[in-house]
PDB file of C-alpha atoms and ligand atoms in Angstrom:
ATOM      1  CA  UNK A   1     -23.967 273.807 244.313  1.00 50.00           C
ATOM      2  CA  UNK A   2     -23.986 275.559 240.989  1.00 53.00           C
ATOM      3  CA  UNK A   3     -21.284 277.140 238.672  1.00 64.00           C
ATOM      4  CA  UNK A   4     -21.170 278.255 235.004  1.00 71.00           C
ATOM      5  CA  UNK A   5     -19.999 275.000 233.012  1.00 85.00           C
ATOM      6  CA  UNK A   6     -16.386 275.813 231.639  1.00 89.00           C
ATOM      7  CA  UNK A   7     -15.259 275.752 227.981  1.00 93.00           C
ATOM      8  CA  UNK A   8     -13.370 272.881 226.480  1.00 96.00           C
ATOM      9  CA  UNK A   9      -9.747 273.556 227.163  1.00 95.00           C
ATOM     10  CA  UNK A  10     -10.379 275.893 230.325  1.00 96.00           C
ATOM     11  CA  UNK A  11      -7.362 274.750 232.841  1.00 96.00           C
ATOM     12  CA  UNK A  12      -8.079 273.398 235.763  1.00 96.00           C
ATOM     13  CA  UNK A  13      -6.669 276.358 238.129  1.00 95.00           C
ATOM     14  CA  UNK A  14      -9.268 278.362 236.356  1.00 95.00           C
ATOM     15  CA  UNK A  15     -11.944 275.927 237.754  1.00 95.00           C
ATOM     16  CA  UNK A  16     -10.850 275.671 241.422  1.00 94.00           C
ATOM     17  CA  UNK A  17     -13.220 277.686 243.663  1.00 92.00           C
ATOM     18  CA  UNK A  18     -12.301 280.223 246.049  1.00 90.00           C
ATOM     19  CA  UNK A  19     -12.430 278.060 248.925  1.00 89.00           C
ATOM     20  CA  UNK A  20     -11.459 274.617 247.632  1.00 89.00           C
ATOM     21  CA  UNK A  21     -12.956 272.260 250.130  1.00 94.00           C
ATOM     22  CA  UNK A  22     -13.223 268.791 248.897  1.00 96.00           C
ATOM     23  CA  UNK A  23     -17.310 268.900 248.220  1.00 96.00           C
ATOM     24  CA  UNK A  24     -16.646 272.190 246.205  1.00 96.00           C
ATOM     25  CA  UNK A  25     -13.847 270.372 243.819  1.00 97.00           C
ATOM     26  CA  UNK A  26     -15.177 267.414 243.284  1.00 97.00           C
ATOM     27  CA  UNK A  27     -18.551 269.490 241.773  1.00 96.00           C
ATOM     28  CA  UNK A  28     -16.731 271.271 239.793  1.00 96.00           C
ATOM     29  CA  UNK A  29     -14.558 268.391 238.545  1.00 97.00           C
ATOM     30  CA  UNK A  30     -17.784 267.135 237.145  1.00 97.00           C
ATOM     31  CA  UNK A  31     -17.385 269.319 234.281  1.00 97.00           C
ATOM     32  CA  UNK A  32     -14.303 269.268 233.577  1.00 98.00           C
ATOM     33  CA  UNK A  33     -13.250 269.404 230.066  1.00 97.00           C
ATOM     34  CA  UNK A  34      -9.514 270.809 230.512  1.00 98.00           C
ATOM     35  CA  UNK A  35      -8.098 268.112 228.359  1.00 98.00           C
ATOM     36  CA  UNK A  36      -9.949 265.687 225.634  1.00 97.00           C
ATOM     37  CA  UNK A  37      -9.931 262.975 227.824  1.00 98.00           C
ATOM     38  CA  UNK A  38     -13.432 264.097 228.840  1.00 97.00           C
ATOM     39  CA  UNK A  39     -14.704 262.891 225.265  1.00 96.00           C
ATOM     40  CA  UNK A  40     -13.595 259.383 225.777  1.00 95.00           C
ATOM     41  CA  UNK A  41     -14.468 258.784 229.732  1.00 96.00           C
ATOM     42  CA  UNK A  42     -18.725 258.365 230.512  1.00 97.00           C
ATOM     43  CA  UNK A  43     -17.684 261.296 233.425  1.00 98.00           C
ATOM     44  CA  UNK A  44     -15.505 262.738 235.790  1.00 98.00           C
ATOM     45  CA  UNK A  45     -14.336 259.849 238.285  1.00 98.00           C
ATOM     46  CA  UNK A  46     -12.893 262.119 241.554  1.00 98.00           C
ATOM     47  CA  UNK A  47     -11.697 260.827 244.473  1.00 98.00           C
ATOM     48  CA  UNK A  48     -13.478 259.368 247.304  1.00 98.00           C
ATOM     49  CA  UNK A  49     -12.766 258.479 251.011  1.00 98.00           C
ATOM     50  CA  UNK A  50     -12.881 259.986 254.667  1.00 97.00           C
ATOM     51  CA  UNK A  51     -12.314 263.774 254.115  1.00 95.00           C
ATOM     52  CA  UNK A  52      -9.266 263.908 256.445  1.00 94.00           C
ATOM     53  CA  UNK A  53      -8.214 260.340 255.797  1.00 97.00           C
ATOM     54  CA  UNK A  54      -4.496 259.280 256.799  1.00 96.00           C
ATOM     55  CA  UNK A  55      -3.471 257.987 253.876  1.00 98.00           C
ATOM     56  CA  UNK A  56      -4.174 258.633 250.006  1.00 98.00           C
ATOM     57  CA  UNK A  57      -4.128 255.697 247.181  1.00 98.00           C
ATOM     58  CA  UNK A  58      -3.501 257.380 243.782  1.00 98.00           C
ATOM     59  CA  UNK A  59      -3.797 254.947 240.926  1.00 98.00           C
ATOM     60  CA  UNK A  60      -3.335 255.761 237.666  1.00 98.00           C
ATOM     61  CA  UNK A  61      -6.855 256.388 235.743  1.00 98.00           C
ATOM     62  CA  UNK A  62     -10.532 254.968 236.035  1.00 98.00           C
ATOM     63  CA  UNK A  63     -11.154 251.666 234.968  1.00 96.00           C
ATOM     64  CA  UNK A  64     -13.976 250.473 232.759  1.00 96.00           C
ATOM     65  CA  UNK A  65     -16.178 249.719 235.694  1.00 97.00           C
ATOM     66  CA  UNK A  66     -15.476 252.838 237.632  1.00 98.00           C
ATOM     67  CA  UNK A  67     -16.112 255.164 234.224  1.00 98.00           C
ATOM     68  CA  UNK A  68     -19.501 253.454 233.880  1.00 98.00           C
ATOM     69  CA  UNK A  69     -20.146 253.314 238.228  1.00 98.00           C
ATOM     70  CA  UNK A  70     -18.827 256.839 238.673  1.00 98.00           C
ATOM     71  CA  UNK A  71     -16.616 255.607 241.365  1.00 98.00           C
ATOM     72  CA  UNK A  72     -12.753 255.088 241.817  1.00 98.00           C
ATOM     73  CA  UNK A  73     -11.410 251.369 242.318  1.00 98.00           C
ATOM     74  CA  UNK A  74     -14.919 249.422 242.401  1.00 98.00           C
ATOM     75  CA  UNK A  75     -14.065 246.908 239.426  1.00 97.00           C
ATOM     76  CA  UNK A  76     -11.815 244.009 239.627  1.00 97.00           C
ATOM     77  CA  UNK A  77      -8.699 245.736 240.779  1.00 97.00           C
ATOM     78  CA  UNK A  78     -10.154 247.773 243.336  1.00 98.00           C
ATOM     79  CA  UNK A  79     -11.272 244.336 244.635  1.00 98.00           C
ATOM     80  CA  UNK A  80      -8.049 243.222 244.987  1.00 98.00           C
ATOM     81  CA  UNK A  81      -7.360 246.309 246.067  1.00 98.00           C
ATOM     82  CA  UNK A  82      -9.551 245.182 248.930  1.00 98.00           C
ATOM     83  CA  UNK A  83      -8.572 242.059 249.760  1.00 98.00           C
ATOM     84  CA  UNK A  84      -4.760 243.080 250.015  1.00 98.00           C
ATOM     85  CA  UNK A  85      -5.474 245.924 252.438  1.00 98.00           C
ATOM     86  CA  UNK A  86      -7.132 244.181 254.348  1.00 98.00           C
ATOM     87  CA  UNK A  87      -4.364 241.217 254.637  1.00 98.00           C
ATOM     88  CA  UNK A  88      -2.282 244.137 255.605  1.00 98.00           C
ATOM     89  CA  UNK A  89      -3.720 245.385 258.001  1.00 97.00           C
ATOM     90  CA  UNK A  90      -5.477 248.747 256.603  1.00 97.00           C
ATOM     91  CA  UNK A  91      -9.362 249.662 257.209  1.00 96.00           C
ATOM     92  CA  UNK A  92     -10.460 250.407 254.050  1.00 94.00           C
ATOM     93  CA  UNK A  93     -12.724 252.610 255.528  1.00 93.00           C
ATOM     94  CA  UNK A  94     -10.103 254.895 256.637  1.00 93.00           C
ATOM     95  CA  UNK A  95      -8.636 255.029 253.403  1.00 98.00           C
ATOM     96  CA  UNK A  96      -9.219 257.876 250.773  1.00 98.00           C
ATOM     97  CA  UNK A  97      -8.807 256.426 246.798  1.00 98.00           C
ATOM     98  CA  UNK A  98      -8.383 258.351 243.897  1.00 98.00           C
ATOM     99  CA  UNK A  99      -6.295 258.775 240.242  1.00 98.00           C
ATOM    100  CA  UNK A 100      -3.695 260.517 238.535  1.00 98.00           C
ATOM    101  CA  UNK A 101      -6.366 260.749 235.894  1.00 98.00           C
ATOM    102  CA  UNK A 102      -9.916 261.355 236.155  1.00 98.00           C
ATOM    103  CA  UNK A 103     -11.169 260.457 232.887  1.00 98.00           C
ATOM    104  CA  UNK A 104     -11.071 257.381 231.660  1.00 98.00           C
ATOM    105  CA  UNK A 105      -8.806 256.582 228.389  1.00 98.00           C
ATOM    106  CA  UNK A 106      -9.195 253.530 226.455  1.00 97.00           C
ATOM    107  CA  UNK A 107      -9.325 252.166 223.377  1.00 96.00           C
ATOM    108  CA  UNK A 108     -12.010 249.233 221.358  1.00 95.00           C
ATOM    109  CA  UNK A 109     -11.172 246.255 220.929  1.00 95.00           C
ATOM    110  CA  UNK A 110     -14.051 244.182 219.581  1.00 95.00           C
ATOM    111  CA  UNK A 111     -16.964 245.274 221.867  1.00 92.00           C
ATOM    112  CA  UNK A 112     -14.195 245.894 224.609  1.00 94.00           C
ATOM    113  CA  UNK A 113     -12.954 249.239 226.191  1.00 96.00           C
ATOM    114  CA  UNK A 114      -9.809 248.334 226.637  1.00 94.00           C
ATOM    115  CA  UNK A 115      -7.202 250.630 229.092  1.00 94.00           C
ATOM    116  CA  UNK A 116      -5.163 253.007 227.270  1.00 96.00           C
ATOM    117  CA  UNK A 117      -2.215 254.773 228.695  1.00 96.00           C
ATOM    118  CA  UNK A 118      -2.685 258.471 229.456  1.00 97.00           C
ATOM    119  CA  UNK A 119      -0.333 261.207 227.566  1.00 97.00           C
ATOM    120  CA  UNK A 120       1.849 263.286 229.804  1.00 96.00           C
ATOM    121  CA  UNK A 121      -0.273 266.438 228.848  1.00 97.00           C
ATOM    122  CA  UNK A 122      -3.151 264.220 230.035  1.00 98.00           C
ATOM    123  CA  UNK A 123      -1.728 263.702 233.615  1.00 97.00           C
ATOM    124  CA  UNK A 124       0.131 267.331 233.621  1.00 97.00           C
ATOM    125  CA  UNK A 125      -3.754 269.030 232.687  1.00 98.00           C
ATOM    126  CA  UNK A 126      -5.458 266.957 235.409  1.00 98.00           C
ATOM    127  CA  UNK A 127      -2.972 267.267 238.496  1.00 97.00           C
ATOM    128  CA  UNK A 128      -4.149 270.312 239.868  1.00 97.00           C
ATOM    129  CA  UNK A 129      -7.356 268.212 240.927  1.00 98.00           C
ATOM    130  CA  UNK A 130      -5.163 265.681 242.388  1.00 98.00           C
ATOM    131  CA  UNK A 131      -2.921 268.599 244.398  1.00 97.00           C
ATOM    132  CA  UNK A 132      -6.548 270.381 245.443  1.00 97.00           C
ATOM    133  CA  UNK A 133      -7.765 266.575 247.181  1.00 98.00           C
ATOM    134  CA  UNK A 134      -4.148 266.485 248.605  1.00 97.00           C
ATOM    135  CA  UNK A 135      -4.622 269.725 250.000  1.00 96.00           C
ATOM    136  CA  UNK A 136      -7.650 269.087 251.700  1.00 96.00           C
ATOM    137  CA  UNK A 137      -7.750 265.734 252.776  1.00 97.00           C
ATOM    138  CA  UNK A 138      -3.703 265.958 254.160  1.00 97.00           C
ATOM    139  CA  UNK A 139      -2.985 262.394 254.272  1.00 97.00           C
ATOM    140  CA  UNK A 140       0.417 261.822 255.922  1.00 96.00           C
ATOM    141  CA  UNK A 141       0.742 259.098 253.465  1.00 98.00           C
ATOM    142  CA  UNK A 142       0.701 258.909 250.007  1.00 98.00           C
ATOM    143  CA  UNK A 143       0.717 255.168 247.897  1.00 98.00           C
ATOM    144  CA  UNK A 144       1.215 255.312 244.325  1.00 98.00           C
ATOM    145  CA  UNK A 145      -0.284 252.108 242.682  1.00 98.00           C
ATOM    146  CA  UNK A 146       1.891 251.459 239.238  1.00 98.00           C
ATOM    147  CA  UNK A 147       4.180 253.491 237.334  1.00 97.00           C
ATOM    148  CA  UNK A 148       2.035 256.422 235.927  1.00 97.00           C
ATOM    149  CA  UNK A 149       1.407 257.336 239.569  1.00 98.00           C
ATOM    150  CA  UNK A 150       4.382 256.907 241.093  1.00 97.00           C
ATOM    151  CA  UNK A 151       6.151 258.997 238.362  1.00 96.00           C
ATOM    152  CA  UNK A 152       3.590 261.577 238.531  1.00 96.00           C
ATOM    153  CA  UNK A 153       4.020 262.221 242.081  1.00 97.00           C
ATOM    154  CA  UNK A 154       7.318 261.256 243.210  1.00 96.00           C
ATOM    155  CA  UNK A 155       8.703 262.687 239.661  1.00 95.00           C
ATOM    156  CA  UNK A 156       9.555 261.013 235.814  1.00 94.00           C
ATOM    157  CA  UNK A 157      12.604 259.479 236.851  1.00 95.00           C
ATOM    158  CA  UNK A 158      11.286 257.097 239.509  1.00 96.00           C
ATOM    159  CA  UNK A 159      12.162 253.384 238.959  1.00 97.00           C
ATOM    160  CA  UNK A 160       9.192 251.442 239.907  1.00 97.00           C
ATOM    161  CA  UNK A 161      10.206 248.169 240.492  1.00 97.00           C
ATOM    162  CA  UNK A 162      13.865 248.828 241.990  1.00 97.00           C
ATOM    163  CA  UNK A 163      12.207 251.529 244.577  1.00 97.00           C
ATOM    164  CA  UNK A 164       8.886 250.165 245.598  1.00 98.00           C
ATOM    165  CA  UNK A 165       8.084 249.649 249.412  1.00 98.00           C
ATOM    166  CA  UNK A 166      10.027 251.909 250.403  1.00 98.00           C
ATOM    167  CA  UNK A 167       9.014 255.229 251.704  1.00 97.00           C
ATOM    168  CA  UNK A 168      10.107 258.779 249.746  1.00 96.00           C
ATOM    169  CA  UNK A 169       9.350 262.248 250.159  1.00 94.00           C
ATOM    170  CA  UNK A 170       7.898 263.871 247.297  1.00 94.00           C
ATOM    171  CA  UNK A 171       7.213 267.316 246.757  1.00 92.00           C
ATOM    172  CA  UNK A 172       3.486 266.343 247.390  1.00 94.00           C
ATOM    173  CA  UNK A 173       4.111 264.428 250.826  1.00 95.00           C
ATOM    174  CA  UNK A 174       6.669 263.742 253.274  1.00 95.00           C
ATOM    175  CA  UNK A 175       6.375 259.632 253.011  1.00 97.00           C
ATOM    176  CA  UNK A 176       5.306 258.180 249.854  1.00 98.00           C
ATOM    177  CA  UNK A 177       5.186 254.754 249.145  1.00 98.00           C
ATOM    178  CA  UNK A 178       4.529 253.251 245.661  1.00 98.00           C
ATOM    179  CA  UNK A 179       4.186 249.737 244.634  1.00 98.00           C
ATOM    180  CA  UNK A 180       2.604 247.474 241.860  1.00 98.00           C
ATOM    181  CA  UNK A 181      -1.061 248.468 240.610  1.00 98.00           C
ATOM    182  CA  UNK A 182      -3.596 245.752 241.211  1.00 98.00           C
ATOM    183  CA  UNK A 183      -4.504 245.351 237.750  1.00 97.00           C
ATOM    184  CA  UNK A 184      -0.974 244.384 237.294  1.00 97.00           C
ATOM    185  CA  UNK A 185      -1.572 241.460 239.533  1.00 98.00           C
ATOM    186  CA  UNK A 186      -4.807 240.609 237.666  1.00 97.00           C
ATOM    187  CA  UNK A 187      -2.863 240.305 234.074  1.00 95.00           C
ATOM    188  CA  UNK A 188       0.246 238.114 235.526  1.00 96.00           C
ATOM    189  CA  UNK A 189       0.003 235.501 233.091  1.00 95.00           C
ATOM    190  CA  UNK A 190      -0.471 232.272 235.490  1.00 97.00           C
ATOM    191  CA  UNK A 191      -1.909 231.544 238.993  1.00 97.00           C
ATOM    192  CA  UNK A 192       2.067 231.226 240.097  1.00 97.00           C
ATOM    193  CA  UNK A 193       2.537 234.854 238.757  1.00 98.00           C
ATOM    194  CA  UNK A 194      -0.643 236.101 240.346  1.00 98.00           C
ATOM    195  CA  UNK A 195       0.122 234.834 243.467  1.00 98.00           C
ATOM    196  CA  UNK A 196       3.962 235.854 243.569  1.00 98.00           C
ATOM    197  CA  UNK A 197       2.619 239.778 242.382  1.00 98.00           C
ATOM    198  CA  UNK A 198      -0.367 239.776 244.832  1.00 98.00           C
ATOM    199  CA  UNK A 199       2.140 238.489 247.847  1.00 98.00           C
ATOM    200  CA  UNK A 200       4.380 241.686 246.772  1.00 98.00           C
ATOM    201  CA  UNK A 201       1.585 244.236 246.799  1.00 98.00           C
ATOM    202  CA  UNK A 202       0.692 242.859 250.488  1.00 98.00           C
ATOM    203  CA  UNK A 203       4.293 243.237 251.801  1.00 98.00           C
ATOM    204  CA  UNK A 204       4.694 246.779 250.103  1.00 98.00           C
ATOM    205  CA  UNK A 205       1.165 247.402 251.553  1.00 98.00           C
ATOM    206  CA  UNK A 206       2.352 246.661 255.445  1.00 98.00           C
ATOM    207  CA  UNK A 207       4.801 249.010 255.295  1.00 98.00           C
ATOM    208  CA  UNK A 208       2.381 251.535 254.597  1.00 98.00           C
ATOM    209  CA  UNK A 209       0.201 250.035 257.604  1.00 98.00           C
ATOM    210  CA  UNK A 210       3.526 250.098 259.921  1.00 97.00           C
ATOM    211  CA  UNK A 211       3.756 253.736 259.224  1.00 96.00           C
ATOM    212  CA  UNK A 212      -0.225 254.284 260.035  1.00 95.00           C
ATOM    213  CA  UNK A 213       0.725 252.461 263.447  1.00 89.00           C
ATOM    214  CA  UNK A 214       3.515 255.148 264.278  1.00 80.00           C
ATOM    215  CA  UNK A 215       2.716 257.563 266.657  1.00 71.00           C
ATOM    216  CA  UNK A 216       2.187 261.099 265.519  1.00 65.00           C
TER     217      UNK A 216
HETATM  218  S1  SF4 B   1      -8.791 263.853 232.545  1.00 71.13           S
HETATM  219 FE1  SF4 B   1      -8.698 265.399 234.150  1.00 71.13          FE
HETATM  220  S2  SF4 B   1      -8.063 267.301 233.124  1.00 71.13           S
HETATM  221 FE2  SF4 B   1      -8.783 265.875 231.546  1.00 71.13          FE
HETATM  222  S3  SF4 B   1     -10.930 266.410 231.292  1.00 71.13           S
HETATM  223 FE3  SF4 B   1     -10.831 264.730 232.773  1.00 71.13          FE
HETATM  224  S4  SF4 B   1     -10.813 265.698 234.773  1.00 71.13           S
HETATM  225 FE4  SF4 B   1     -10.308 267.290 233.259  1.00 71.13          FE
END
């Protein structure tokens, strides 16, 4: 597939094709360059997963790993990530992962990239790729991992931590569930605060597995 590479600045909707099937997006999102967070990530990151996959895992922005692999949730969280779907009962395989974000953000520290928190603008400019995946993949469940998500898609005012594991409509999908990023498990500060954060993202993560088991 070819297309004219956009200007810096072009908005997304401008980029969409005609007939927005995933393939056709997630070319085009290579070249994205609709906010400056293209100047700090190595490349687009886009979603991946079964193209009509039952449920969608939006995190909030690529991780060091997945700027450099090109892939979304392949470092250490997405590990985790793993691990705790697969306690919960969930086929990874079945499971389609993406991010609010597409570019990764950070900041150096030393010789480190180190995660930097994207800008409302930042999350507002890139949404319409995240609403084109939702559109064709039509997951009848959403999960938001961490706050940027969860606000993004359920809206600004959602409480994280006083709401999570239980399921919402959103004006992107009927049943949303958000819970705790993995990273967050990753930087709890001991092995008892690891465990107690990892427990939680299993038990938000079954409920998202119970409503997978309902009949449709
Ligand atoms: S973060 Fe999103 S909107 Fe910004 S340049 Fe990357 S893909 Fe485009």
């Amino acid at each position: 597939m070819t297309h004219r590479k956009p200007r810096p600045g072009t908005p997304v909707p401008d980029l969409l094709p005609d007939r927005p099937t995933l393939p056709k997006v997630r070319d085009v999102a290579k070249d994205c360059k609709a906010c400056d967070l293209y100047k700090t990530g190595t490349q687009t990151v886009f979603g991946e997963g079964p193209s009509r996959a039952e449920v969608m895992f939006v995190g909030e922005q690529p991780g060091d790993v997945e700027d450099l692999a090109g892939h979304p949730f392949v470092g250490p969280a997405g590990k985790l990530l793993d691990r705790a779907l697969a306690q919960a009962g969930i086929d990874r395989s079945l499971v389609y992962v993406t991010n609010v974000v597409k570019h990764f953000k950070w900041e150096p520290r030393g010789k480190r990239r180190i995660h930097k928190k994207p800008r409302v603008s930042e999350i507002k400019a890139c949404r319409p790729w995240l609403e084109a995946e939702l559109r064709a993949v039509k997951p009848s469940v959403i999960v938001c991992l961490g706050a940027t998500a969860a606000q993004s898609v359920i809206g600004p005012q959602f409480k994280l931590m006083a709401n999570r594991g239980t399921v919402i409509p959103s004006p992107l999908g009927e049943q949303v569930v958000a819970t705790i990023h993995p990273s967050a498990v990753l930087r709890a500060p001991d092995s008892e605060g690891r465990k107690q954060a990892y427990d939680s993202l299993v038990a938000d993560l079954k409920v998202v597995a119970r409503l997978l088991r309902k009949p449709r």
